Short mmCIF file of C-alpha atoms in Angstrom, two decimals:
data_model
loop_
_atom_site.label_atom_id
_atom_site.label_comp_id
_atom_site.label_asym_id
_atom_site.label_seq_id
_atom_site.Cartn_x
_atom_site.Cartn_y
_atom_site.Cartn_z
CA MET A 180 -7.61 39.64 -46.58
CA ASN A 181 -7.82 42.22 -43.59
CA PHE A 182 -11.22 41.61 -43.06
CA ILE A 183 -10.98 37.72 -42.20
CA LEU A 184 -7.38 38.28 -40.45
CA LYS A 185 -9.19 40.47 -38.25
CA ARG A 186 -11.84 37.48 -37.65
CA ILE A 187 -9.47 35.24 -37.06
CA LYS A 188 -7.80 37.45 -35.27
CA PRO A 189 -9.41 36.69 -31.23
CA LEU A 190 -9.88 33.30 -32.20
CA LEU A 191 -6.00 33.08 -32.90
CA THR A 192 -5.76 34.92 -29.29
CA VAL A 193 -8.25 32.48 -28.07
CA THR A 194 -6.79 29.48 -28.92
CA ILE A 195 -3.09 30.33 -28.36
CA MET A 196 -3.93 31.18 -24.48
CA ALA A 197 -6.18 28.10 -24.92
CA SER A 198 -2.84 26.05 -25.91
CA PHE A 199 -1.10 27.65 -22.72
CA LEU A 200 -2.98 27.49 -20.50
CA ALA A 201 -3.59 23.73 -21.06
CA GLY A 202 0.02 23.64 -21.29
CA VAL A 203 0.16 24.83 -18.09
CA VAL A 204 -2.32 21.97 -17.18
CA VAL A 205 -0.60 19.32 -18.41
CA TRP A 206 3.50 20.17 -17.41
CA GLY A 207 2.68 20.97 -14.52
CA GLY A 208 -0.32 17.53 -13.97
CA PHE A 209 2.98 16.04 -16.13
CA ASN A 210 5.30 16.86 -13.44
CA TRP A 211 2.80 16.74 -9.95
CA GLY A 212 2.43 13.10 -11.17
CA LEU A 213 6.10 12.56 -11.27
CA GLU A 214 6.21 14.17 -7.66
CA ALA A 215 3.87 12.35 -6.69
CA THR A 216 5.46 8.84 -7.82
CA ASN A 217 8.74 9.50 -6.53
CA ASP A 218 7.60 9.55 -3.16
CA GLU A 219 8.47 7.22 -0.47
CA ASN A 220 4.52 6.37 0.59
CA PHE A 221 3.57 5.53 -3.11
CA CYS A 222 5.94 3.48 -3.67
CA ILE A 223 4.61 1.16 -0.66
CA SER A 224 1.26 1.16 -1.25
CA CYS A 225 0.87 -1.58 -2.75
CA HIS A 226 1.51 -4.40 -0.62
CA GLU A 227 4.31 -6.07 -2.68
CA MET A 228 6.29 -3.86 -1.63
CA LYS A 229 5.61 -2.25 2.04
CA ASP A 230 5.32 -6.20 3.38
CA ASN A 231 8.69 -7.24 1.36
CA VAL A 232 11.69 -5.03 0.61
CA PHE A 233 9.90 -2.08 2.78
CA GLN A 234 10.13 -4.12 6.13
CA GLU A 235 13.25 -4.91 5.75
CA TYR A 236 14.75 -1.39 5.27
CA LYS A 237 13.52 -0.09 8.19
CA GLU A 238 16.06 -1.70 10.80
CA THR A 239 18.21 -0.59 8.03
CA VAL A 240 20.80 2.56 8.41
CA HIS A 241 18.89 4.27 5.26
CA TYR A 242 16.05 4.63 7.30
CA SER A 243 16.87 5.29 10.86
CA ASN A 244 20.25 5.82 12.27
CA ARG A 245 22.22 8.89 14.36
CA THR A 246 22.10 12.39 13.05
CA GLY A 247 18.38 11.46 11.15
CA VAL A 248 18.60 11.67 7.82
CA ARG A 249 16.86 9.06 5.61
CA ALA A 250 16.69 7.94 2.32
CA THR A 251 13.76 7.04 1.16
CA CYS A 252 13.00 4.42 -1.42
CA PRO A 253 13.53 7.02 -4.86
CA ASP A 254 16.87 8.58 -3.38
CA CYS A 255 18.14 5.22 -4.00
CA HIS A 256 15.52 3.77 -7.37
CA VAL A 257 15.79 6.86 -9.17
CA PRO A 258 17.75 9.19 -11.43
CA LYS A 259 17.98 12.82 -10.18
CA ALA A 260 18.32 13.87 -13.64
CA TRP A 261 15.83 15.32 -15.82
CA GLY A 262 17.24 12.26 -19.01
CA PRO A 263 17.52 9.89 -16.80
CA LYS A 264 14.57 9.99 -14.51
CA MET A 265 12.06 9.76 -17.03
CA ILE A 266 14.08 6.95 -18.64
CA ARG A 267 13.13 5.22 -15.49
CA LYS A 268 9.37 6.11 -14.61
CA ILE A 269 8.66 5.27 -18.31
CA GLN A 270 10.84 1.38 -17.51
CA ALA A 271 8.60 1.47 -15.19
CA SER A 272 5.43 1.58 -16.99
CA ARG A 273 6.51 -2.37 -16.89
CA GLU A 274 6.08 -2.78 -13.25
CA VAL A 275 2.88 -1.62 -13.00
CA TYR A 276 1.91 -4.08 -15.92
CA HIS A 277 3.71 -6.60 -13.55
CA LYS A 278 1.12 -5.00 -10.83
CA ILE A 279 -1.75 -5.56 -12.51
CA LEU A 280 -0.73 -8.63 -13.99
CA GLY A 281 -0.28 -10.34 -9.83
CA THR A 282 4.37 -11.17 -10.84
CA ILE A 283 4.92 -10.51 -6.91
CA ASP A 284 1.88 -10.52 -5.22
CA THR A 285 2.71 -12.94 -2.81
CA PRO A 286 5.95 -13.76 -0.42
CA GLU A 287 6.59 -16.09 -2.71
CA LYS A 288 6.67 -14.73 -5.64
CA PHE A 289 8.30 -11.99 -4.84
CA GLU A 290 11.34 -14.67 -3.41
CA ALA A 291 11.33 -16.60 -6.38
CA GLU A 292 11.68 -13.17 -9.16
CA ARG A 293 13.77 -10.83 -6.02
CA LEU A 294 17.23 -12.34 -7.95
CA HIS A 295 16.42 -11.09 -11.26
CA ILE A 296 14.93 -7.40 -10.00
CA ALA A 297 17.65 -6.98 -7.61
CA THR A 298 20.81 -8.38 -10.37
CA ARG A 299 18.50 -5.44 -12.63
CA GLU A 300 19.27 -2.88 -9.79
CA TRP A 301 23.45 -3.85 -9.38
CA LYS A 302 23.45 -3.29 -12.98
CA ARG A 303 21.78 -0.06 -13.26
CA LEU A 304 24.20 0.76 -9.91
CA LYS A 305 27.78 -0.73 -11.74
CA ALA A 306 26.78 1.16 -15.34
CA SER A 307 25.58 4.32 -13.51
CA ASP A 308 29.41 4.64 -10.08
CA SER A 309 26.60 4.18 -8.12
CA LEU A 310 25.06 7.95 -9.12
CA GLU A 311 22.34 7.58 -6.73
CA CYS A 312 24.70 6.19 -3.78
CA ARG A 313 27.06 10.02 -5.18
CA ASN A 314 23.85 11.90 -4.81
CA CYS A 315 24.21 12.02 -1.34
CA HIS A 316 28.04 10.11 -0.40
CA ASP A 317 30.87 11.71 -1.76
CA TYR A 318 34.53 10.55 -0.57
CA GLU A 319 36.04 13.68 -1.14
CA SER A 320 33.78 14.67 1.65
CA MET A 321 34.65 10.80 4.14
CA ASP A 322 36.42 11.42 7.33
CA PHE A 323 38.59 9.36 6.58
CA VAL A 324 39.80 9.44 10.67
CA GLU A 325 36.10 8.98 11.47
CA GLN A 326 35.66 5.95 9.23
CA GLY A 327 35.85 2.40 10.74
CA GLN A 328 39.61 0.23 9.77
CA ARG A 329 37.68 -1.34 6.95
CA ALA A 330 35.99 1.45 5.42
CA VAL A 331 39.35 3.25 5.40
CA ALA A 332 41.70 -0.36 3.36
CA GLN A 333 39.19 -0.88 1.62
CA HIS A 334 37.81 2.88 0.11
CA SER A 335 41.38 4.23 -0.01
CA VAL A 336 42.08 0.70 -2.54
CA ASN A 337 38.55 1.86 -4.36
CA ILE A 338 39.74 4.99 -5.14
CA GLU A 339 42.80 3.86 -7.42
CA GLN A 340 41.11 0.72 -8.64
CA GLY A 341 37.71 2.83 -9.82
CA LYS A 342 35.65 -0.04 -7.96
CA THR A 343 32.38 1.58 -7.37
CA CYS A 344 29.89 1.18 -3.72
CA ILE A 345 28.19 -1.00 -5.03
CA ASP A 346 30.53 -3.09 -6.01
CA CYS A 347 30.69 -3.85 -2.25
CA HIS A 348 28.08 -2.00 -0.42
CA MET A 349 25.25 -4.68 -2.33
CA GLY A 350 22.38 -5.51 0.71
CA ILE A 351 23.15 -2.15 2.11
CA ALA A 352 19.23 -1.17 2.53
CA HIS A 353 16.93 -4.99 1.83
CA GLN A 354 18.50 -7.96 2.95
CA LEU A 355 20.20 -9.82 -0.32
CA PRO A 356 18.11 -12.50 -2.17
CA LYS A 357 18.92 -16.57 -2.65
CA GLY A 358 21.52 -16.52 -5.15
CA TRP A 359 23.27 -13.61 -5.01
CA GLU A 360 26.24 -13.93 -5.59
CA GLU A 361 25.01 -15.63 -9.66
CA GLY A 362 23.18 -12.13 -9.39
CA ALA A 363 26.87 -10.23 -8.59
CA LYS A 364 28.72 -12.10 -10.70
CA GLU A 365 26.25 -11.48 -13.33
CA ALA A 366 26.05 -7.37 -13.09
CA GLY A 367 29.75 -7.77 -12.31
CA LEU A 368 30.21 -6.90 -8.64
CA ASP A 369 33.31 -7.29 -7.03
CA ARG A 370 32.46 -8.70 -4.15
CA HIS A 371 30.80 -12.11 -5.13
CA MET B 211 -7.59 -33.13 42.84
CA LYS B 212 -4.55 -33.25 42.15
CA THR B 213 -4.04 -29.95 39.56
CA LEU B 214 -6.10 -27.79 42.48
CA PHE B 215 -3.58 -28.64 44.74
CA ILE B 216 -0.55 -27.83 42.66
CA THR B 217 -2.97 -24.79 41.51
CA LEU B 218 -3.19 -23.52 44.99
CA LEU B 219 1.05 -24.61 46.33
CA MET B 220 1.94 -22.22 43.52
CA ALA B 221 -0.42 -19.77 43.99
CA PHE B 222 0.86 -19.86 47.78
CA SER B 223 4.23 -19.82 46.92
CA SER B 224 4.68 -16.93 44.58
CA MET B 225 2.81 -15.44 46.93
CA LEU B 226 5.81 -16.03 49.08
CA PHE B 227 8.17 -14.88 46.38
CA ALA B 228 6.08 -11.69 46.15
CA GLU B 229 7.74 -10.39 49.01
CA GLU B 230 11.27 -11.31 48.74
CA SER B 231 13.77 -8.67 46.54
CA ILE B 232 15.82 -10.42 43.62
CA ASP B 233 19.56 -10.73 43.36
CA SER B 234 21.18 -11.11 40.71
CA LEU B 235 24.00 -10.75 39.05
CA ARG B 236 22.83 -7.43 37.66
CA GLY B 237 21.75 -6.04 41.51
CA SER B 238 19.11 -6.95 43.83
CA HIS B 239 15.72 -5.23 43.76
CA ASP B 240 12.12 -6.17 44.30
CA LEU B 241 10.05 -8.41 42.23
CA GLU B 242 7.60 -5.73 41.90
CA SER B 243 9.10 -2.18 41.54
CA MET B 244 11.40 -2.44 37.76
CA SER B 245 15.22 -3.35 37.39
CA GLN B 246 17.67 -0.60 36.52
CA ASP B 247 17.36 0.65 33.03
CA ALA B 248 20.53 -1.18 32.12
CA THR B 249 22.37 1.36 29.62
CA VAL B 250 23.13 0.02 25.70
CA LYS B 251 26.43 -1.06 25.49
CA LYS B 252 28.13 0.33 21.97
CA MET B 253 30.02 -1.81 20.10
CA ALA B 254 33.06 -2.01 19.83
CA LYS B 255 35.23 -0.20 16.42
CA ASP B 256 37.32 -2.02 14.47
CA GLY B 257 40.16 -3.34 15.29
CA ASP B 258 43.04 -5.27 14.96
CA PRO B 259 41.94 -9.20 15.47
CA ILE B 260 41.92 -9.94 18.85
CA GLU B 261 44.69 -12.19 20.65
CA ARG B 262 43.19 -16.09 21.53
CA ASN B 263 44.16 -17.37 24.54
CA TYR B 264 42.94 -20.50 23.98
CA VAL B 265 43.89 -22.78 20.81
CA GLN B 266 40.71 -23.89 20.39
CA GLN B 267 38.83 -20.68 21.00
CA PRO B 268 36.70 -19.07 17.91
CA PRO B 269 38.37 -15.64 17.32
CA LEU B 270 37.04 -12.57 18.59
CA ILE B 271 34.60 -10.29 15.99
CA PRO B 272 37.24 -7.33 16.16
CA HIS B 273 34.43 -5.30 14.03
CA SER B 274 31.18 -4.17 14.07
CA ILE B 275 28.77 -6.20 12.89
CA LYS B 276 26.18 -3.86 12.90
CA GLY B 277 22.84 -5.17 10.24
CA TYR B 278 25.37 -7.91 8.75
CA ARG B 279 22.66 -10.72 8.59
CA VAL B 280 22.80 -14.44 8.33
CA ASN B 281 19.92 -16.28 7.15
CA LEU B 282 18.29 -18.47 5.20
CA ASN B 283 18.90 -16.94 1.67
CA ALA B 284 23.07 -15.19 2.25
CA ASN B 285 25.23 -15.09 4.94
CA LYS B 286 26.52 -11.75 5.40
CA CYS B 287 30.09 -13.05 6.55
CA MET B 288 30.73 -14.97 3.63
CA SER B 289 30.67 -12.13 1.31
CA CYS B 290 33.88 -11.07 3.12
CA HIS B 291 35.61 -14.51 4.55
CA SER B 292 34.69 -16.95 1.81
CA TRP B 293 37.49 -18.51 0.14
CA LYS B 294 36.58 -16.35 -3.19
CA ASN B 295 36.31 -13.03 -1.40
CA TYR B 296 38.26 -13.33 1.82
CA LYS B 297 42.03 -11.61 -0.24
CA ALA B 298 39.24 -8.57 -2.25
CA ALA B 299 38.75 -7.97 1.59
CA GLY B 300 41.58 -7.58 3.61
CA ALA B 301 40.00 -10.44 5.96
CA THR B 302 40.79 -13.16 7.20
CA LYS B 303 40.16 -16.32 5.11
CA ILE B 304 37.55 -19.29 6.70
CA SER B 305 39.08 -21.94 8.78
CA GLN B 306 39.34 -24.96 6.62
CA THR B 307 37.59 -26.85 9.96
CA HIS B 308 34.24 -25.36 9.23
CA PHE B 309 34.47 -27.64 5.70
CA GLU B 310 33.54 -30.28 7.79
CA ASP B 311 30.33 -32.70 8.70
CA ARG B 312 31.05 -34.38 12.23
CA ASP B 313 32.81 -37.08 10.97
CA GLY B 314 35.59 -35.07 10.31
CA ASN B 315 34.62 -36.02 6.11
CA ALA B 316 35.03 -32.75 3.62
CA LEU B 317 31.68 -30.79 2.46
CA ALA B 318 32.08 -27.81 -0.36
CA GLU B 319 30.57 -25.82 1.43
CA VAL B 320 30.41 -24.76 5.09
CA SER B 321 28.88 -27.28 6.81
CA SER B 322 25.61 -26.21 8.10
CA ARG B 323 26.35 -26.73 12.23
CA ARG B 324 28.47 -23.95 10.97
CA TYR B 325 26.84 -21.09 9.12
CA PHE B 326 25.16 -19.48 11.62
CA CYS B 327 28.40 -17.47 12.71
CA GLN B 328 27.05 -16.00 15.44
CA GLN B 329 27.13 -18.85 17.54
CA CYS B 330 30.81 -19.14 18.01
CA HIS B 331 32.18 -15.76 16.75
CA VAL B 332 31.11 -12.64 18.99
CA PRO B 333 31.44 -9.46 18.84
CA GLN B 334 32.60 -7.49 21.20
CA ALA B 335 31.80 -4.28 23.67
CA ASN B 336 33.05 -2.19 26.49
CA ALA B 337 31.26 -4.11 29.34
CA LYS B 338 32.90 -5.06 32.92
CA PRO B 339 32.55 -9.08 33.54
CA LEU B 340 30.24 -9.88 36.02
CA VAL B 341 32.15 -12.24 37.07
CA GLY B 342 35.61 -12.84 38.29
CA ASN B 343 37.70 -14.81 35.78
CA ASN B 344 41.16 -16.50 36.34
CA PHE B 345 41.80 -18.54 33.26
CA LYS B 346 45.73 -18.44 32.02
CA PRO B 347 46.03 -19.45 28.73
CA LEU B 348 48.61 -21.71 27.98
CA SER B 349 52.04 -20.68 27.73
CA ALA B 350 53.07 -21.85 23.80
CA ILE B 351 50.31 -19.01 22.98
CA SER B 352 50.62 -16.15 25.36
CA ASP B 353 52.97 -14.19 26.74
CA LYS B 354 50.41 -12.48 29.28
#
């Protein structure tokens, strides 16, 4: 017994250390992969995104503004918390699949699918109470004296009625797709 | 022959004009030199509706329209001014006259000649008028 233990002890140590190292490599690699795919440059590395949504986003306040703080694609499209982030990343494999299929590889195909994709984002944001927006924006920190008249009027209503950012701010980073009213209605948004 | 003549005439006249300075509403400067930098005018902040000067005047836009798109796919203005949304948005309901074709027939959608709102409705900046204007509104709609 003792003899066997003596024989396998070094083996066991090696195995444990190897698995530990492998774990570090796999986990590190996994996280590295997550990070690498959570970067604006990755998002626009495919022409589907670069030629369409990115061009429009470049003209909006979240790309260029007075204070120089930028919101990038994953800031709005990928949840920050670990669980929801994993779910979103797994869903993203569907996007890779469609990339390979070439579902939206021309501007025309993209336009045709656009309402569908946008509606999915609206639903997601509506369900999460616009969590991604609220990662950066917070009612508590808004100076209503500084805001425009329309913003103040709407935001105070919103606090009372429990509306969420995306209810009113659809199209904040991209142009609205054709037929957006139907999509917004389907997603249960306030404005449609 | 005729083409040559015209070309020569154009070249000659452009030489003549190059010497002169251009007098425009924005001041005078040599054609060769750069004109003075125009400072970018800041759009006015959101405010109350601006008084109209005559009955058929398209009302001025009393708010910022930065980033608002009106194109083939969507009309951002309508997300607040449409009959469906004006109440929730606290905005003025789009005028009924915008739903008529030029023969006065009623339409279900905004008439295509009224689709591009900024053709007639314009936002305001604090800019000095380039030419004087002594227009007086009708006493019926204004006490100015």
